PDB file of C-alpha atoms in Angstrom:
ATOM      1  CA  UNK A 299    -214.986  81.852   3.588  1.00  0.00           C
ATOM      2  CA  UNK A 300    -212.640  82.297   0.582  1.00  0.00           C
ATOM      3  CA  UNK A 301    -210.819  85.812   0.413  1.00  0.00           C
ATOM      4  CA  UNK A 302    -208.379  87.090  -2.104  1.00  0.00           C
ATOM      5  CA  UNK A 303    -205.377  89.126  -0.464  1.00  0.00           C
ATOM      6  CA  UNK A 304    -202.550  91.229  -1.870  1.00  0.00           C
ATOM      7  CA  UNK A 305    -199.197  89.920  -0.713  1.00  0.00           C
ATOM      8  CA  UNK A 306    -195.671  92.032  -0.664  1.00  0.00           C
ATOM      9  CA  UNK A 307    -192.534  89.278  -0.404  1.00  0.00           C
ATOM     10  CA  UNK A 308    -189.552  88.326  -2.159  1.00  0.00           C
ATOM     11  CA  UNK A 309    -189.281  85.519  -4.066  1.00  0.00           C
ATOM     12  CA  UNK A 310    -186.294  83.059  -4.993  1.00  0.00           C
ATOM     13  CA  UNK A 311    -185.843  82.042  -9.002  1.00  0.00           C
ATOM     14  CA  UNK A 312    -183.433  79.696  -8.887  1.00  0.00           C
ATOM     15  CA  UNK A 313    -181.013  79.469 -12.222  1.00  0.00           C
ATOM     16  CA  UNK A 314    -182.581  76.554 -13.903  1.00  0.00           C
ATOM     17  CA  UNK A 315    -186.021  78.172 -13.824  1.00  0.00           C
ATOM     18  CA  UNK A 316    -184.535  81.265 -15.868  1.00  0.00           C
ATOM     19  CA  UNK A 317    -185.800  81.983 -19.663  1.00  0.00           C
ATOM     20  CA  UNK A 318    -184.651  80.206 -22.360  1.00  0.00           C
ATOM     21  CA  UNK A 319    -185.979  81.808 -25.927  1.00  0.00           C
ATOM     22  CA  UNK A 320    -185.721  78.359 -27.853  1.00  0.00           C
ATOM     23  CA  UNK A 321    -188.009  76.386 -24.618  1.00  0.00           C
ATOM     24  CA  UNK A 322    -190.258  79.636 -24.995  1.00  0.00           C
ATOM     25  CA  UNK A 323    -191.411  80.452 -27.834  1.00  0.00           C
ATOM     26  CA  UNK A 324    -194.341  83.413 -27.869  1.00  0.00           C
ATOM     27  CA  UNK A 325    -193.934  83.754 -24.559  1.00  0.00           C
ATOM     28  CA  UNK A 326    -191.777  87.126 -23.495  1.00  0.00           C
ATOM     29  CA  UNK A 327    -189.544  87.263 -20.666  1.00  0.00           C
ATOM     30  CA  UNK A 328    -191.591  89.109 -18.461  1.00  0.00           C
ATOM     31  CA  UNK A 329    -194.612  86.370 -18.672  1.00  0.00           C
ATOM     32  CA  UNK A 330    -192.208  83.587 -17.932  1.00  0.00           C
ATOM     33  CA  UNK A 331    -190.806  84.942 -14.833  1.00  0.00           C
ATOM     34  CA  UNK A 332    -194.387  85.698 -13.513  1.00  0.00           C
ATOM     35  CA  UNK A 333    -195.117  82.350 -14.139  1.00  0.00           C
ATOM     36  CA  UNK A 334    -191.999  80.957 -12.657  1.00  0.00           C
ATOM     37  CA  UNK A 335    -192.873  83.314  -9.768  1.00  0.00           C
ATOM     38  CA  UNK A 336    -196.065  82.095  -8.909  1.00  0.00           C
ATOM     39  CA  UNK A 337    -194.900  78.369  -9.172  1.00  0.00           C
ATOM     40  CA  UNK A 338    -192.453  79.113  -6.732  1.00  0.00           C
ATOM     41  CA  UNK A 339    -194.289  81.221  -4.501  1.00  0.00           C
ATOM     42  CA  UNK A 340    -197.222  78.142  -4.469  1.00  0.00           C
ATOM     43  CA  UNK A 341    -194.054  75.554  -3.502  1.00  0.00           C
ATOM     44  CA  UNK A 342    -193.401  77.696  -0.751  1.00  0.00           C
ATOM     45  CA  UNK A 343    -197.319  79.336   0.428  1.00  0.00           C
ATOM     46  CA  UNK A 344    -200.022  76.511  -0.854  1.00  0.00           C
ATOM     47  CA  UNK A 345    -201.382  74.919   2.624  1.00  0.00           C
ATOM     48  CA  UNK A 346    -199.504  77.140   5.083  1.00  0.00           C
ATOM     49  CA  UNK A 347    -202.092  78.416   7.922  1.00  0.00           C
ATOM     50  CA  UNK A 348    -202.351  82.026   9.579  1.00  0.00           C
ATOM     51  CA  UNK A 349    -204.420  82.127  12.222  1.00  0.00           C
ATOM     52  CA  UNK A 350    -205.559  85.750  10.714  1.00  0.00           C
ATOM     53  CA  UNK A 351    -205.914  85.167   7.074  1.00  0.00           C
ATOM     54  CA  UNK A 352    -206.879  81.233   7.733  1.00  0.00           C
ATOM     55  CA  UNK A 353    -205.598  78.684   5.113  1.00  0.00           C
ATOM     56  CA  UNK A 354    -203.392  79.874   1.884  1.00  0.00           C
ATOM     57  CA  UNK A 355    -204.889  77.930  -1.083  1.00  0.00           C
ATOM     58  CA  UNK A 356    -203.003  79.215  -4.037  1.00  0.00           C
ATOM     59  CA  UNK A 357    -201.377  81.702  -5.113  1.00  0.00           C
ATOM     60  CA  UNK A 358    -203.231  82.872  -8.644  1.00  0.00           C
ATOM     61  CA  UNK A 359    -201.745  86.602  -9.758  1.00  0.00           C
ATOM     62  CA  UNK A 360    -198.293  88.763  -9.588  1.00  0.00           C
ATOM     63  CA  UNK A 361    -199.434  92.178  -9.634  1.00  0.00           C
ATOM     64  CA  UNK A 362    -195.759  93.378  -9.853  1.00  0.00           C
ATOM     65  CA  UNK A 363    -192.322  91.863 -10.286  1.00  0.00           C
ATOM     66  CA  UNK A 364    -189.362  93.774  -9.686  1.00  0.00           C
ATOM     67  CA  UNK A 365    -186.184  93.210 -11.112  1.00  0.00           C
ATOM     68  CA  UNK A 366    -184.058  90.768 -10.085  1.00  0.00           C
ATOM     69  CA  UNK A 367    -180.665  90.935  -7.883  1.00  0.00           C
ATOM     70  CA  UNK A 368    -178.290  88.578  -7.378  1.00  0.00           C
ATOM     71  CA  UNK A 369    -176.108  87.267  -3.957  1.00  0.00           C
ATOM     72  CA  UNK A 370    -173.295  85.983  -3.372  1.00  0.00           C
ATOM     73  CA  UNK A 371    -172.340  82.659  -3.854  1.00  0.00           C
ATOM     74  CA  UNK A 372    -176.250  82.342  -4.948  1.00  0.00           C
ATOM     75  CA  UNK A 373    -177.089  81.162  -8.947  1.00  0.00           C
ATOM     76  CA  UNK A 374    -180.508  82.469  -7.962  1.00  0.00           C
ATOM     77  CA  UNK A 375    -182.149  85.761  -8.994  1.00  0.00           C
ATOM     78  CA  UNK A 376    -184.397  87.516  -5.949  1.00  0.00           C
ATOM     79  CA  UNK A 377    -187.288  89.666  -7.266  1.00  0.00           C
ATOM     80  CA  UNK A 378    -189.241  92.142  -4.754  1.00  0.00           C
ATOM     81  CA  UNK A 379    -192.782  90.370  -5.349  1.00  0.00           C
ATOM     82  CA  UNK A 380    -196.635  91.836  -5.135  1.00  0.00           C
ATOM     83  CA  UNK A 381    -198.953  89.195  -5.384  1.00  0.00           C
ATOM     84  CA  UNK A 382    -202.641  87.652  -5.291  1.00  0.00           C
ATOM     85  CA  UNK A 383    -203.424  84.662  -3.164  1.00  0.00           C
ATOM     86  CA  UNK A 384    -206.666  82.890  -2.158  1.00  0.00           C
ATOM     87  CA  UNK A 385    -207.582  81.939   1.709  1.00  0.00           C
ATOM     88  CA  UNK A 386    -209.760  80.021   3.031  1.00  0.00           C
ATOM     89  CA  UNK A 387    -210.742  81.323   6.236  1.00  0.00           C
ATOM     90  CA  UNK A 388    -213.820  79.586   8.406  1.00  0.00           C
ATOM     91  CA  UNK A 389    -215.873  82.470  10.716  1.00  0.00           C
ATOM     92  CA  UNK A 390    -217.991  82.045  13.642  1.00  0.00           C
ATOM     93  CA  UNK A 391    -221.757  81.578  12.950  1.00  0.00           C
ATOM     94  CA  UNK A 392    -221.042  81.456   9.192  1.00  0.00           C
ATOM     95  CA  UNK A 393    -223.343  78.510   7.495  1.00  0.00           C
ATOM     96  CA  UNK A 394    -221.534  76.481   4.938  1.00  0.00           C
ATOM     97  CA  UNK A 395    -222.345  73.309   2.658  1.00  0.00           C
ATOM     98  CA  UNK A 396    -220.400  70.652   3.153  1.00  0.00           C
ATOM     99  CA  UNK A 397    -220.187  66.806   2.917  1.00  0.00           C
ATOM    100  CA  UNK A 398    -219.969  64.132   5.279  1.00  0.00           C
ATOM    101  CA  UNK A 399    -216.932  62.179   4.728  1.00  0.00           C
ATOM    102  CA  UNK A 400    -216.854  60.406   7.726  1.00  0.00           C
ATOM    103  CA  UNK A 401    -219.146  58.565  10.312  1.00  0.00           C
ATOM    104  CA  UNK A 402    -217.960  57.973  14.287  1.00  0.00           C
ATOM    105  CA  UNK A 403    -219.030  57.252  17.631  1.00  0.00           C
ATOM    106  CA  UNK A 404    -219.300  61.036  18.039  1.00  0.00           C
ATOM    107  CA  UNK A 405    -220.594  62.652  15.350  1.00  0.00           C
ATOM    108  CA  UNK A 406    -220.091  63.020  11.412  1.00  0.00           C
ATOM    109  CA  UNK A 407    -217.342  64.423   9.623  1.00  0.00           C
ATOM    110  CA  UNK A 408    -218.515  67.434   7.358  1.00  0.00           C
ATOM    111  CA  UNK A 409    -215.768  68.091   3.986  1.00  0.00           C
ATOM    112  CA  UNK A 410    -216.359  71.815   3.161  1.00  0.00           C
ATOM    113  CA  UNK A 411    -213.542  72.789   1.060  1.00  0.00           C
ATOM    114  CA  UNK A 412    -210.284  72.427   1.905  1.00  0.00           C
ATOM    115  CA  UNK A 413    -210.691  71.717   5.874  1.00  0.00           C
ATOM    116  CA  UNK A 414    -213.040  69.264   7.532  1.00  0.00           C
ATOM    117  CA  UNK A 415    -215.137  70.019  10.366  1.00  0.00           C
ATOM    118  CA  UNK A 416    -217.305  68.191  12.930  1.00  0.00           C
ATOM    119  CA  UNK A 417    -221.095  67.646  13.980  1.00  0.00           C
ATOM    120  CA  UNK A 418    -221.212  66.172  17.303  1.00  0.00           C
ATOM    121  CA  UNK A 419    -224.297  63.782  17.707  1.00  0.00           C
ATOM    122  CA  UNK A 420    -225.938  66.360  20.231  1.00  0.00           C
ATOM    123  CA  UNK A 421    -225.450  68.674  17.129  1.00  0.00           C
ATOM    124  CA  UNK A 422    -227.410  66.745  14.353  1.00  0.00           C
ATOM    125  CA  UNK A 423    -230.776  66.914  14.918  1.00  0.00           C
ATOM    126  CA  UNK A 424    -232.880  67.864  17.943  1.00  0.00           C
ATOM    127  CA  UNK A 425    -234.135  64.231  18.460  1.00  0.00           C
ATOM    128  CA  UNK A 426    -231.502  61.129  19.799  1.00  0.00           C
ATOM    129  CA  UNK A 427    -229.310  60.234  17.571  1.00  0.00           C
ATOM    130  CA  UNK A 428    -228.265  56.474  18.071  1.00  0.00           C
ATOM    131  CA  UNK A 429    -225.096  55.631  15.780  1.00  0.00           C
ATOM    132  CA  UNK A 430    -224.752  52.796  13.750  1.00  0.00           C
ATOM    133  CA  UNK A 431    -221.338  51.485  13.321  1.00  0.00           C
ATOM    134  CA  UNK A 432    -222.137  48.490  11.034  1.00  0.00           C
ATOM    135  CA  UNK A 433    -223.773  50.872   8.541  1.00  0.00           C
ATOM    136  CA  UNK A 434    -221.542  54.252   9.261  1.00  0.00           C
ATOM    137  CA  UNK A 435    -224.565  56.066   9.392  1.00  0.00           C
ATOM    138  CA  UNK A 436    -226.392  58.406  12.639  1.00  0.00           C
ATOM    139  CA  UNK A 437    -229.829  57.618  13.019  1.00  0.00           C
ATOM    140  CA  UNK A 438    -232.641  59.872  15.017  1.00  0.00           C
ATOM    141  CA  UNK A 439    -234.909  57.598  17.223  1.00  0.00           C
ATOM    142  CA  UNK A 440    -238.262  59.576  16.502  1.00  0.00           C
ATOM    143  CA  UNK A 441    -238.184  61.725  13.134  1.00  0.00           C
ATOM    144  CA  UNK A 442    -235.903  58.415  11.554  1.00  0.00           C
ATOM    145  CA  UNK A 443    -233.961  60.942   9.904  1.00  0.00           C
ATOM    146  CA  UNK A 444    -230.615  59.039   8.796  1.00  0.00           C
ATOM    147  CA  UNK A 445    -227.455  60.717   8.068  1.00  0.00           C
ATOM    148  CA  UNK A 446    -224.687  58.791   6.104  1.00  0.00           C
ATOM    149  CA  UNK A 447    -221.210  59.123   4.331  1.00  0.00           C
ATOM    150  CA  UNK A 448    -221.553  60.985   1.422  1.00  0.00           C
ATOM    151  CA  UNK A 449    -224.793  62.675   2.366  1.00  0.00           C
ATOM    152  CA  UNK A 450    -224.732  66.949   1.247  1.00  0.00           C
ATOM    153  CA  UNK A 451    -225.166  68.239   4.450  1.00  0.00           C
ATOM    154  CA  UNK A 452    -226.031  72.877   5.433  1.00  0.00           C
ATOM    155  CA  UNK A 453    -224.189  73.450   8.955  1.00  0.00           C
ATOM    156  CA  UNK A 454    -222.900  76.667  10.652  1.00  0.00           C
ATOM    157  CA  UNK A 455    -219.778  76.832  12.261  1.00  0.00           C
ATOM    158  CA  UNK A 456    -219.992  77.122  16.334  1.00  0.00           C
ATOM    159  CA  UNK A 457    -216.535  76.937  17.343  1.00  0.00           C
ATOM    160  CA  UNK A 458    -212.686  77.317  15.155  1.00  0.00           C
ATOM    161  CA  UNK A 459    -209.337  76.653  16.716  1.00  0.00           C
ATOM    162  CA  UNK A 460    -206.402  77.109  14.651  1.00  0.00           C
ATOM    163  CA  UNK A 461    -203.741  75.957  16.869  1.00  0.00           C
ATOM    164  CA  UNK A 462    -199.722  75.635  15.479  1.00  0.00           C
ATOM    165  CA  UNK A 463    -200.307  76.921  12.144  1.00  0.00           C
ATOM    166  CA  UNK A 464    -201.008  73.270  11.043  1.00  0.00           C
ATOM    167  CA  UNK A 465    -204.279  72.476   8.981  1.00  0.00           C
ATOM    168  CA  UNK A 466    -203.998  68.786  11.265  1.00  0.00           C
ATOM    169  CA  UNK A 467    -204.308  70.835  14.281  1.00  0.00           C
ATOM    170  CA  UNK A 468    -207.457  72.990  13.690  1.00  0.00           C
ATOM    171  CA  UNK A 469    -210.525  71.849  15.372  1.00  0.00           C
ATOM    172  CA  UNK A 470    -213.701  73.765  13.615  1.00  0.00           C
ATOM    173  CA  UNK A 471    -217.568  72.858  15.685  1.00  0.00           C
ATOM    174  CA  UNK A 472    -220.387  72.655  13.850  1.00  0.00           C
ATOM    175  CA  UNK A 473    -224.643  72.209  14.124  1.00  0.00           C
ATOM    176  CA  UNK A 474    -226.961  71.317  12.189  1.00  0.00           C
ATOM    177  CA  UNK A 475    -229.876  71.570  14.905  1.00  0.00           C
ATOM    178  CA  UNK A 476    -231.534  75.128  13.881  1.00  0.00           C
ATOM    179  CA  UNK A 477    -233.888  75.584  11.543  1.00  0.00           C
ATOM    180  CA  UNK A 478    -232.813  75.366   7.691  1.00  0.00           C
ATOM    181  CA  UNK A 479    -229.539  73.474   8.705  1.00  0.00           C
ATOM    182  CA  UNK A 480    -229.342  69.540   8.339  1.00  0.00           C
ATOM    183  CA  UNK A 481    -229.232  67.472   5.587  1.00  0.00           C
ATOM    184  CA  UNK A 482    -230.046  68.883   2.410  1.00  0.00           C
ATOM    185  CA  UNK A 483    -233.361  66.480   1.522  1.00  0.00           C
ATOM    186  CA  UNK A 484    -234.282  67.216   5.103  1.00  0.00           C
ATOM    187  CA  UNK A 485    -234.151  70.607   4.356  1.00  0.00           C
ATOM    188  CA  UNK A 486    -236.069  70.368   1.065  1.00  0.00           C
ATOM    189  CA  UNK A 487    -238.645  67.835   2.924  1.00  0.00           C
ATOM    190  CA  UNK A 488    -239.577  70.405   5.531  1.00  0.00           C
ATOM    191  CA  UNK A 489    -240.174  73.131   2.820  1.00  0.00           C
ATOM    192  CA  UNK A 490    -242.688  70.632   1.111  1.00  0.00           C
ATOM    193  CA  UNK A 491    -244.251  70.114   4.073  1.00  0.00           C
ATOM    194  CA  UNK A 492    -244.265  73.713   4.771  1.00  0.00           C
ATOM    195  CA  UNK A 493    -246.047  74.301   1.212  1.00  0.00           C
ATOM    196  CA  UNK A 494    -248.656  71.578   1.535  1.00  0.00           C
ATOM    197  CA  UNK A 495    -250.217  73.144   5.441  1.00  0.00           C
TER     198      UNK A 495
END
């Protein structure tokens, strides 16, 4: 789900950013510009989507910093860059915890971290879910298991498309119909029942 990757670019300092002693006091040179560097690298990387890696969360760690060069009719300093940054990437089958942030006609949406993902009503339980729009909640006709915004929810992901390296694009499936998946006091009320037989 969340990976840590080593990155190899070049990034921009523009002239404004560059060290000042008196606006830096106990901090040296070299700390400021890795600092700098990973505020600019986050401007440019934080919520950009590869359909390998999945979606770039931050960037958290320069592991080296070259030295700078300058261009032409640029202010800016350019520094070969090796760096740390944090994905999140949803797999196939993987179960995640999540919550629902969201009620429709078809199904609940499930928050689990930084992307949002859907249970389909033929996905909640095994039983027929009828919806109720008044209340935004999913309700199963014979177990009268309810499922509501803001409910903690364990699902595993069936289905991911990233499409157009846009976060609005991807589409990620998810059920909560096998055993030890559902809501999370459904979960804990079937292991009760499972102690008392």
């Amino acid at each position: 789900m969340y990976y840590m990757t080593k990155i190899e670019d070049t990034v921009r300092i523009p002239p404004y950013k560059f060290y000042d002693e008196e606006e830096n006091e106990g901090i040296t040179e070299e700390e400021h510009l890795k600092k700098i560097a990973i505020e600019m690298l986050n401007e440019s990387y934080s919520g950009s989507l590869d359909k390998k890696q999945g979606l770039l969360i931050c960037v958290n760690e320069i592991l080296e910093l070259g030295e700078g060069r300058l261009i032409m009719g640029d202010g800016a300093s350019y520094h070969n860059v090796e760096f740390n940054a944090i994905f999140f990437n949803p797999e196939q089958q993987e179960i995640i915890n999540g919550e629902v942030i969201e009620i429709a006609e078809f199904g609940a949406f499930v928050r689990m971290g930084p992307m949002d993902g859907l249970v389909h009503v033929s996905q909640v339980t095994d039983d027929f879910i009828s919806i109720d729009a008044k209340n935004r909640s999913l309700s199963a006709k014979e177990s009268n298991k309810r499922l509501d915004e803001g409910d903690l929810v364990k699902a595993r992901i069936v289905a991911i498309s990233l499409k157009d390296n846009n976060i609005k694009n991807t589409k990620i499936g998810l059920t909560m119909r096998q055993n030890g998946l559902g809501k999370l006091q459904w979960i804990e009320e079937a292991k009760e029942k499972g102690k008392k037989a």
